[in-house]
């Protein structure tokens, strides 16, 4: 939750609460991957799956540790874990303008849909939701 609080820009209200995270991580087919250095957690990825489809729900790296490949490593690990579980595809949704889009495109995700004006920032501005998908 320390990374959660630091990683997501409060302007968009995208960080989950502890009860939200705890509720999701106890569900079947859901797993949380942590990037750790000694006792410190530097980032995490949360994935849920239903049958042979997975959804990347959250990917976050502490702002002080970005740009060192931790986000890519978490994404690659999530994909490898999904493959081991027999999952055939992964999808995710991200706000337009989020730098994470580069990471997903570089990792082979394809933009498959846009939901216009789906997110509202705290400043009342509207942002599109971009859906990405890749076969595993
Ligand atoms: C997205 C995020 C997880 C990336 O973590 P990271 O550890 O910095 O990622 P990496 O170092 O592995 O970088 C992977 C790629 O992401 C892209 N990227 C990361 N930060 C970027 C930035 N500030 N500007 C542009 N591209 C960026 C680049 O394409 C980079 O690849 P490259 O280094 O080969 O150019 C991190 O920025 C984050 O926690 N953001 C806030 C939370 C969020 O919005 N998550 C996504 C939606 S759930």
Short mmCIF file of N, CA and C and ligand atoms in Angstrom, two decimals:
data_model
loop_
_atom_site.label_atom_id
_atom_site.label_comp_id
_atom_site.label_asym_id
_atom_site.label_seq_id
_atom_site.Cartn_x
_atom_site.Cartn_y
_atom_site.Cartn_z
N UNK A 1 0.83 -1.21 0.00
CA UNK A 1 0.00 0.00 0.00
C UNK A 1 0.87 1.26 0.00
N UNK A 2 2.11 1.14 0.49
CA UNK A 2 3.00 2.31 0.43
C UNK A 2 3.28 2.66 -1.02
N UNK A 3 3.58 1.63 -1.84
CA UNK A 3 3.82 1.88 -3.27
C UNK A 3 2.53 2.38 -3.91
N UNK A 4 1.40 1.78 -3.57
CA UNK A 4 0.11 2.21 -4.13
C UNK A 4 -0.08 3.72 -3.91
N UNK A 5 0.17 4.15 -2.69
CA UNK A 5 -0.07 5.56 -2.35
C UNK A 5 0.89 6.49 -3.08
N UNK A 6 2.11 6.02 -3.32
CA UNK A 6 3.11 6.89 -3.94
C UNK A 6 3.05 6.85 -5.47
N UNK A 7 2.60 5.72 -6.02
CA UNK A 7 2.76 5.51 -7.47
C UNK A 7 1.68 6.21 -8.30
N UNK A 8 0.46 6.26 -7.79
CA UNK A 8 -0.63 6.76 -8.62
C UNK A 8 -0.87 8.24 -8.36
N UNK A 9 -0.95 9.00 -9.43
CA UNK A 9 -1.19 10.44 -9.34
C UNK A 9 -2.57 10.67 -8.71
N UNK A 10 -2.62 11.38 -7.57
CA UNK A 10 -3.92 11.58 -6.92
C UNK A 10 -4.92 12.32 -7.81
N UNK A 11 -4.42 12.98 -8.83
CA UNK A 11 -5.32 13.73 -9.73
C UNK A 11 -6.33 12.82 -10.41
N UNK A 12 -6.03 11.53 -10.46
CA UNK A 12 -6.92 10.63 -11.21
C UNK A 12 -7.65 9.63 -10.33
N UNK A 13 -7.33 9.60 -9.05
CA UNK A 13 -8.04 8.69 -8.13
C UNK A 13 -7.98 7.24 -8.54
N UNK A 14 -6.82 6.81 -9.09
CA UNK A 14 -6.73 5.42 -9.59
C UNK A 14 -6.19 4.44 -8.56
N UNK A 15 -5.62 4.94 -7.47
CA UNK A 15 -5.08 4.02 -6.45
C UNK A 15 -6.24 3.28 -5.77
N UNK A 16 -5.99 2.02 -5.50
CA UNK A 16 -6.99 1.23 -4.77
C UNK A 16 -6.79 1.40 -3.28
N UNK A 17 -7.87 1.17 -2.52
CA UNK A 17 -7.77 1.17 -1.06
C UNK A 17 -7.29 -0.21 -0.60
N UNK A 18 -6.84 -0.30 0.65
CA UNK A 18 -6.39 -1.59 1.20
C UNK A 18 -7.53 -2.63 1.17
N UNK A 19 -8.75 -2.27 1.56
CA UNK A 19 -9.83 -3.27 1.49
C UNK A 19 -10.10 -3.73 0.04
N UNK A 20 -10.01 -2.81 -0.91
CA UNK A 20 -10.20 -3.21 -2.33
C UNK A 20 -9.15 -4.23 -2.74
N UNK A 21 -7.90 -3.93 -2.37
CA UNK A 21 -6.80 -4.84 -2.75
C UNK A 21 -6.95 -6.19 -2.05
N UNK A 22 -7.23 -6.14 -0.75
CA UNK A 22 -7.37 -7.38 0.02
C UNK A 22 -8.51 -8.22 -0.55
N UNK A 23 -9.61 -7.57 -0.90
CA UNK A 23 -10.75 -8.30 -1.45
C UNK A 23 -10.40 -8.99 -2.76
N UNK A 24 -9.68 -8.30 -3.61
CA UNK A 24 -9.35 -8.88 -4.92
C UNK A 24 -8.32 -10.00 -4.78
N UNK A 25 -7.34 -9.84 -3.90
CA UNK A 25 -6.27 -10.84 -3.84
C UNK A 25 -6.75 -12.17 -3.24
N UNK A 26 -7.91 -12.19 -2.62
CA UNK A 26 -8.40 -13.46 -2.08
C UNK A 26 -9.28 -14.20 -3.10
N UNK A 27 -9.50 -13.58 -4.25
CA UNK A 27 -10.35 -14.25 -5.25
C UNK A 27 -9.57 -15.29 -6.04
N UNK A 28 -10.23 -16.39 -6.37
CA UNK A 28 -9.60 -17.42 -7.19
C UNK A 28 -9.12 -16.82 -8.51
N UNK A 29 -7.97 -17.28 -8.99
CA UNK A 29 -7.50 -16.84 -10.30
C UNK A 29 -6.84 -15.48 -10.29
N UNK A 30 -6.62 -14.94 -9.08
CA UNK A 30 -6.01 -13.61 -8.97
C UNK A 30 -4.65 -13.75 -8.28
N UNK A 31 -3.67 -13.04 -8.80
CA UNK A 31 -2.36 -13.09 -8.14
C UNK A 31 -1.66 -11.74 -8.18
N UNK A 32 -0.87 -11.55 -7.13
CA UNK A 32 -0.13 -10.29 -6.94
C UNK A 32 1.36 -10.61 -6.99
N UNK A 33 2.09 -9.90 -7.83
CA UNK A 33 3.54 -10.07 -7.93
C UNK A 33 4.22 -8.85 -7.33
N UNK A 34 5.18 -9.09 -6.46
CA UNK A 34 5.90 -7.97 -5.84
C UNK A 34 7.32 -7.91 -6.35
N UNK A 35 7.80 -6.71 -6.61
CA UNK A 35 9.22 -6.49 -6.87
C UNK A 35 9.82 -6.01 -5.57
N UNK A 36 10.80 -6.75 -5.05
CA UNK A 36 11.34 -6.40 -3.74
C UNK A 36 12.85 -6.27 -3.77
N UNK A 37 13.35 -5.40 -2.92
CA UNK A 37 14.79 -5.29 -2.69
C UNK A 37 14.97 -5.37 -1.19
N UNK A 38 15.60 -6.44 -0.71
CA UNK A 38 15.66 -6.69 0.73
C UNK A 38 14.22 -6.64 1.29
N UNK A 39 14.00 -5.81 2.31
CA UNK A 39 12.66 -5.80 2.92
C UNK A 39 11.71 -4.83 2.21
N UNK A 40 12.24 -4.05 1.28
CA UNK A 40 11.41 -3.00 0.68
C UNK A 40 10.68 -3.50 -0.56
N UNK A 41 9.41 -3.13 -0.68
CA UNK A 41 8.66 -3.41 -1.90
C UNK A 41 8.80 -2.20 -2.82
N UNK A 42 9.22 -2.47 -4.05
CA UNK A 42 9.46 -1.38 -5.00
C UNK A 42 8.35 -1.25 -6.03
N UNK A 43 7.59 -2.32 -6.21
CA UNK A 43 6.52 -2.27 -7.21
C UNK A 43 5.69 -3.53 -7.14
N UNK A 44 4.60 -3.52 -7.88
CA UNK A 44 3.73 -4.71 -7.88
C UNK A 44 2.89 -4.75 -9.14
N UNK A 45 2.42 -5.95 -9.43
CA UNK A 45 1.47 -6.16 -10.54
C UNK A 45 0.35 -7.04 -10.01
N UNK A 46 -0.87 -6.69 -10.35
CA UNK A 46 -2.04 -7.46 -9.92
C UNK A 46 -2.78 -7.94 -11.17
N UNK A 47 -2.99 -9.25 -11.24
CA UNK A 47 -3.64 -9.86 -12.41
C UNK A 47 -4.80 -10.71 -11.91
N UNK A 48 -5.90 -10.68 -12.65
CA UNK A 48 -6.96 -11.64 -12.37
C UNK A 48 -7.25 -12.41 -13.65
N UNK A 49 -7.71 -13.63 -13.50
CA UNK A 49 -7.98 -14.44 -14.68
C UNK A 49 -9.32 -15.14 -14.55
N UNK A 50 -9.92 -15.32 -15.69
CA UNK A 50 -11.16 -16.09 -15.77
C UNK A 50 -10.99 -17.02 -16.96
N UNK A 51 -11.08 -18.33 -16.71
CA UNK A 51 -10.84 -19.33 -17.75
C UNK A 51 -9.48 -19.07 -18.39
N UNK A 52 -9.42 -18.85 -19.72
CA UNK A 52 -8.10 -18.68 -20.34
C UNK A 52 -7.79 -17.23 -20.69
N UNK A 53 -8.45 -16.30 -19.98
CA UNK A 53 -8.18 -14.87 -20.21
C UNK A 53 -7.71 -14.22 -18.91
N UNK A 54 -6.72 -13.35 -19.05
CA UNK A 54 -6.22 -12.62 -17.87
C UNK A 54 -6.39 -11.13 -18.09
N UNK A 55 -6.55 -10.42 -16.99
CA UNK A 55 -6.60 -8.96 -17.05
C UNK A 55 -5.55 -8.40 -16.10
N UNK A 56 -4.71 -7.53 -16.62
CA UNK A 56 -3.75 -6.82 -15.77
C UNK A 56 -4.51 -5.67 -15.13
N UNK A 57 -4.75 -5.79 -13.82
CA UNK A 57 -5.56 -4.79 -13.13
C UNK A 57 -4.74 -3.60 -12.68
N UNK A 58 -3.54 -3.85 -12.18
CA UNK A 58 -2.70 -2.78 -11.66
C UNK A 58 -1.23 -3.10 -11.94
N UNK A 59 -0.49 -2.08 -12.29
CA UNK A 59 0.97 -2.21 -12.42
C UNK A 59 1.55 -0.91 -11.87
N UNK A 60 2.42 -1.00 -10.90
CA UNK A 60 2.93 0.22 -10.27
C UNK A 60 4.34 0.03 -9.78
N UNK A 61 5.13 1.07 -9.95
CA UNK A 61 6.51 1.09 -9.44
C UNK A 61 6.69 2.38 -8.64
N UNK A 62 7.33 2.27 -7.51
CA UNK A 62 7.60 3.45 -6.68
C UNK A 62 8.29 4.52 -7.54
N UNK A 63 7.86 5.77 -7.45
CA UNK A 63 8.45 6.82 -8.29
C UNK A 63 9.97 6.91 -8.19
N UNK A 64 10.53 6.58 -7.04
CA UNK A 64 11.99 6.66 -6.88
C UNK A 64 12.74 5.54 -7.57
N UNK A 65 12.02 4.56 -8.10
CA UNK A 65 12.66 3.39 -8.71
C UNK A 65 12.27 3.19 -10.16
N UNK A 66 11.69 4.19 -10.77
CA UNK A 66 11.24 4.03 -12.16
C UNK A 66 12.39 4.15 -13.15
N UNK A 67 12.13 3.67 -14.36
CA UNK A 67 13.10 3.80 -15.43
C UNK A 67 14.27 2.84 -15.30
N UNK A 68 14.13 1.81 -14.48
CA UNK A 68 15.22 0.83 -14.30
C UNK A 68 14.78 -0.57 -14.72
N UNK A 69 13.64 -0.66 -15.38
CA UNK A 69 13.20 -1.97 -15.88
C UNK A 69 12.32 -2.75 -14.92
N UNK A 70 11.96 -2.16 -13.78
CA UNK A 70 11.15 -2.92 -12.81
C UNK A 70 9.73 -3.12 -13.34
N UNK A 71 9.16 -2.08 -13.96
CA UNK A 71 7.81 -2.23 -14.53
C UNK A 71 7.80 -3.31 -15.60
N UNK A 72 8.79 -3.30 -16.49
CA UNK A 72 8.88 -4.34 -17.54
C UNK A 72 9.02 -5.71 -16.93
N UNK A 73 9.86 -5.82 -15.89
CA UNK A 73 10.07 -7.12 -15.25
C UNK A 73 8.78 -7.63 -14.64
N UNK A 74 8.02 -6.74 -13.99
CA UNK A 74 6.74 -7.16 -13.40
C UNK A 74 5.76 -7.60 -14.48
N UNK A 75 5.75 -6.87 -15.58
CA UNK A 75 4.84 -7.24 -16.68
C UNK A 75 5.26 -8.58 -17.28
N UNK A 76 6.55 -8.76 -17.52
CA UNK A 76 7.03 -10.03 -18.09
C UNK A 76 6.74 -11.20 -17.15
N UNK A 77 6.94 -10.97 -15.86
CA UNK A 77 6.67 -12.04 -14.90
C UNK A 77 5.17 -12.39 -14.87
N UNK A 78 4.33 -11.36 -14.98
CA UNK A 78 2.87 -11.60 -14.98
C UNK A 78 2.48 -12.41 -16.21
N UNK A 79 3.11 -12.10 -17.34
CA UNK A 79 2.82 -12.84 -18.58
C UNK A 79 3.30 -14.29 -18.45
N UNK A 80 4.50 -14.47 -17.89
CA UNK A 80 5.03 -15.83 -17.74
C UNK A 80 4.16 -16.65 -16.79
N UNK A 81 3.70 -16.02 -15.71
CA UNK A 81 2.85 -16.73 -14.75
C UNK A 81 1.51 -17.09 -15.40
N UNK A 82 1.00 -16.18 -16.21
CA UNK A 82 -0.27 -16.46 -16.90
C UNK A 82 -0.11 -17.65 -17.84
N UNK A 83 1.00 -17.68 -18.58
CA UNK A 83 1.24 -18.81 -19.49
C UNK A 83 1.27 -20.13 -18.71
N UNK A 84 1.96 -20.11 -17.58
CA UNK A 84 2.05 -21.33 -16.76
C UNK A 84 0.68 -21.81 -16.33
N UNK A 85 -0.24 -20.88 -16.16
CA UNK A 85 -1.60 -21.24 -15.76
C UNK A 85 -2.47 -21.61 -16.96
N UNK A 86 -1.88 -21.65 -18.14
CA UNK A 86 -2.63 -22.04 -19.34
C UNK A 86 -3.48 -20.93 -19.93
N UNK A 87 -3.17 -19.70 -19.53
CA UNK A 87 -3.94 -18.55 -20.02
C UNK A 87 -3.47 -18.16 -21.42
N UNK A 88 -4.43 -17.83 -22.28
CA UNK A 88 -4.12 -17.63 -23.70
C UNK A 88 -4.01 -16.17 -24.11
N UNK A 89 -4.62 -15.27 -23.34
CA UNK A 89 -4.54 -13.86 -23.71
C UNK A 89 -4.61 -12.98 -22.46
N UNK A 90 -4.08 -11.78 -22.62
CA UNK A 90 -4.11 -10.82 -21.50
C UNK A 90 -4.62 -9.50 -22.03
N UNK A 91 -5.48 -8.85 -21.27
CA UNK A 91 -5.93 -7.52 -21.67
C UNK A 91 -5.79 -6.56 -20.49
N UNK A 92 -5.89 -5.32 -20.78
CA UNK A 92 -5.76 -4.28 -19.76
C UNK A 92 -6.39 -2.99 -20.29
N UNK A 93 -6.63 -2.09 -19.37
CA UNK A 93 -7.18 -0.79 -19.76
C UNK A 93 -6.34 0.29 -19.10
N UNK A 94 -6.07 1.34 -19.83
CA UNK A 94 -5.22 2.40 -19.30
C UNK A 94 -5.75 3.75 -19.79
N UNK A 95 -5.56 4.76 -18.96
CA UNK A 95 -6.00 6.10 -19.33
C UNK A 95 -5.11 6.66 -20.43
N UNK A 96 -5.71 7.29 -21.41
CA UNK A 96 -4.90 7.88 -22.48
C UNK A 96 -3.98 8.94 -21.87
N UNK A 97 -2.77 9.00 -22.38
CA UNK A 97 -1.80 9.96 -21.85
C UNK A 97 -0.90 9.36 -20.79
N UNK A 98 -1.23 8.19 -20.28
CA UNK A 98 -0.39 7.53 -19.28
C UNK A 98 0.85 6.95 -19.98
N UNK A 99 2.05 7.23 -19.40
CA UNK A 99 3.29 6.73 -20.01
C UNK A 99 3.35 5.21 -20.09
N UNK A 100 2.52 4.55 -19.28
CA UNK A 100 2.52 3.09 -19.29
C UNK A 100 2.14 2.55 -20.67
N UNK A 101 1.47 3.36 -21.48
CA UNK A 101 1.10 2.93 -22.83
C UNK A 101 2.34 2.48 -23.61
N UNK A 102 3.44 3.21 -23.45
CA UNK A 102 4.69 2.83 -24.16
C UNK A 102 5.14 1.44 -23.73
N UNK A 103 5.06 1.21 -22.44
CA UNK A 103 5.49 -0.08 -21.90
C UNK A 103 4.65 -1.21 -22.49
N UNK A 104 3.34 -1.02 -22.54
CA UNK A 104 2.46 -2.06 -23.06
C UNK A 104 2.70 -2.29 -24.56
N UNK A 105 2.84 -1.20 -25.31
CA UNK A 105 3.08 -1.36 -26.76
C UNK A 105 4.40 -2.08 -27.00
N UNK A 106 5.44 -1.70 -26.25
CA UNK A 106 6.75 -2.35 -26.42
C UNK A 106 6.70 -3.83 -26.07
N UNK A 107 5.75 -4.18 -25.23
CA UNK A 107 5.65 -5.57 -24.79
C UNK A 107 4.73 -6.39 -25.70
N UNK A 108 4.28 -5.78 -26.80
CA UNK A 108 3.50 -6.54 -27.78
C UNK A 108 1.99 -6.43 -27.62
N UNK A 109 1.55 -5.57 -26.72
CA UNK A 109 0.10 -5.36 -26.60
C UNK A 109 -0.39 -4.50 -27.76
N UNK A 110 -1.57 -4.85 -28.25
CA UNK A 110 -2.18 -4.10 -29.35
C UNK A 110 -3.37 -3.30 -28.83
N UNK A 111 -3.48 -2.09 -29.33
CA UNK A 111 -4.62 -1.25 -28.96
C UNK A 111 -5.86 -1.78 -29.68
N UNK A 112 -6.86 -2.19 -28.91
CA UNK A 112 -8.02 -2.81 -29.55
C UNK A 112 -9.31 -2.00 -29.40
N UNK A 113 -9.33 -1.05 -28.49
CA UNK A 113 -10.58 -0.30 -28.30
C UNK A 113 -10.32 1.00 -27.55
N UNK A 114 -11.15 1.98 -27.82
CA UNK A 114 -11.10 3.25 -27.08
C UNK A 114 -12.48 3.55 -26.53
N UNK A 115 -12.57 3.79 -25.24
CA UNK A 115 -13.83 4.27 -24.67
C UNK A 115 -13.64 5.76 -24.42
N UNK A 116 -14.32 6.55 -25.22
CA UNK A 116 -14.10 8.00 -25.17
C UNK A 116 -14.61 8.58 -23.85
N UNK A 117 -13.81 9.50 -23.30
CA UNK A 117 -14.21 10.26 -22.11
C UNK A 117 -14.63 9.36 -20.95
N UNK A 118 -13.93 8.27 -20.77
CA UNK A 118 -14.34 7.27 -19.79
C UNK A 118 -13.91 7.65 -18.37
N UNK A 119 -12.73 8.26 -18.24
CA UNK A 119 -12.24 8.63 -16.91
C UNK A 119 -12.42 10.14 -16.70
N UNK A 120 -12.70 10.51 -15.44
CA UNK A 120 -12.78 11.92 -15.10
C UNK A 120 -11.72 12.22 -14.04
N UNK A 121 -10.82 13.15 -14.36
CA UNK A 121 -9.80 13.55 -13.39
C UNK A 121 -10.43 14.43 -12.32
N UNK A 122 -9.68 14.66 -11.23
CA UNK A 122 -10.21 15.53 -10.17
C UNK A 122 -10.46 16.95 -10.66
N UNK A 123 -9.79 17.31 -11.77
CA UNK A 123 -9.99 18.63 -12.36
C UNK A 123 -11.19 18.65 -13.30
N UNK A 124 -11.95 17.57 -13.31
CA UNK A 124 -13.15 17.43 -14.16
C UNK A 124 -12.84 17.20 -15.63
N UNK A 125 -11.54 17.12 -15.99
CA UNK A 125 -11.21 16.80 -17.39
C UNK A 125 -11.52 15.34 -17.67
N UNK A 126 -11.91 15.08 -18.90
CA UNK A 126 -12.25 13.71 -19.28
C UNK A 126 -11.11 13.09 -20.09
N UNK A 127 -10.88 11.81 -19.87
CA UNK A 127 -9.80 11.09 -20.56
C UNK A 127 -10.37 9.80 -21.14
N UNK A 128 -9.85 9.46 -22.30
CA UNK A 128 -10.27 8.20 -22.92
C UNK A 128 -9.68 7.01 -22.17
N UNK A 129 -10.37 5.90 -22.22
CA UNK A 129 -9.82 4.63 -21.73
C UNK A 129 -9.38 3.83 -22.94
N UNK A 130 -8.11 3.40 -22.94
CA UNK A 130 -7.57 2.62 -24.05
C UNK A 130 -7.49 1.16 -23.63
N UNK A 131 -8.04 0.28 -24.43
CA UNK A 131 -7.95 -1.15 -24.14
C UNK A 131 -6.85 -1.77 -24.99
N UNK A 132 -6.02 -2.56 -24.34
CA UNK A 132 -4.94 -3.27 -25.04
C UNK A 132 -5.09 -4.77 -24.79
N UNK A 133 -4.60 -5.54 -25.74
CA UNK A 133 -4.70 -6.99 -25.62
C UNK A 133 -3.51 -7.63 -26.30
N UNK A 134 -3.06 -8.75 -25.78
CA UNK A 134 -2.06 -9.54 -26.51
C UNK A 134 -2.29 -11.03 -26.28
N UNK A 135 -1.99 -11.78 -27.31
CA UNK A 135 -2.02 -13.23 -27.18
C UNK A 135 -0.79 -13.65 -26.39
N UNK A 136 -0.95 -14.74 -25.64
CA UNK A 136 0.20 -15.24 -24.88
C UNK A 136 0.74 -16.50 -25.52
C1 LIG B 1 4.11 2.48 -15.71
C2 LIG B 1 5.18 2.12 -14.69
C3 LIG B 1 4.74 0.88 -13.92
C4 LIG B 1 6.50 1.86 -15.40
O1 LIG B 1 7.44 1.40 -14.42
P1 LIG B 1 9.05 1.51 -14.71
O2 LIG B 1 9.72 0.65 -13.70
O3 LIG B 1 9.47 2.91 -14.80
O4 LIG B 1 9.12 0.83 -16.15
P2 LIG B 1 10.45 0.43 -16.94
O5 LIG B 1 11.65 1.06 -16.33
O6 LIG B 1 10.45 -1.06 -17.05
O7 LIG B 1 10.19 1.09 -18.35
C5 LIG B 1 9.47 0.37 -19.30
C6 LIG B 1 9.04 1.24 -20.45
O8 LIG B 1 7.99 2.10 -20.02
C7 LIG B 1 8.08 3.32 -20.74
N1 LIG B 1 8.21 4.39 -19.76
C8 LIG B 1 8.38 4.23 -18.45
N2 LIG B 1 8.41 5.45 -17.84
C9 LIG B 1 8.25 6.35 -18.83
C10 LIG B 1 8.20 7.76 -18.85
N3 LIG B 1 8.30 8.51 -17.74
N4 LIG B 1 8.01 8.37 -20.04
C11 LIG B 1 7.89 7.63 -21.17
N5 LIG B 1 7.94 6.31 -21.20
C12 LIG B 1 8.12 5.68 -20.04
C13 LIG B 1 9.27 3.22 -21.66
O9 LIG B 1 8.80 2.76 -22.92
C14 LIG B 1 10.11 2.15 -21.00
O10 LIG B 1 10.88 1.42 -21.88
P3 LIG B 1 12.39 1.89 -22.26
O11 LIG B 1 13.09 2.10 -20.97
O12 LIG B 1 12.89 0.73 -23.06
O13 LIG B 1 12.20 3.14 -23.04
C15 LIG B 1 5.39 3.31 -13.69
O14 LIG B 1 5.66 4.47 -14.44
C16 LIG B 1 4.23 3.58 -12.75
O15 LIG B 1 4.15 3.01 -11.66
N6 LIG B 1 3.30 4.49 -13.15
C17 LIG B 1 2.19 4.89 -12.27
C18 LIG B 1 1.16 3.82 -12.13
C19 LIG B 1 0.44 3.56 -13.44
O16 LIG B 1 -0.08 4.47 -14.06
N7 LIG B 1 0.41 2.27 -13.86
C20 LIG B 1 -0.19 1.85 -15.11
C21 LIG B 1 -1.64 1.72 -15.10
S1 LIG B 1 -2.23 0.53 -13.92
#
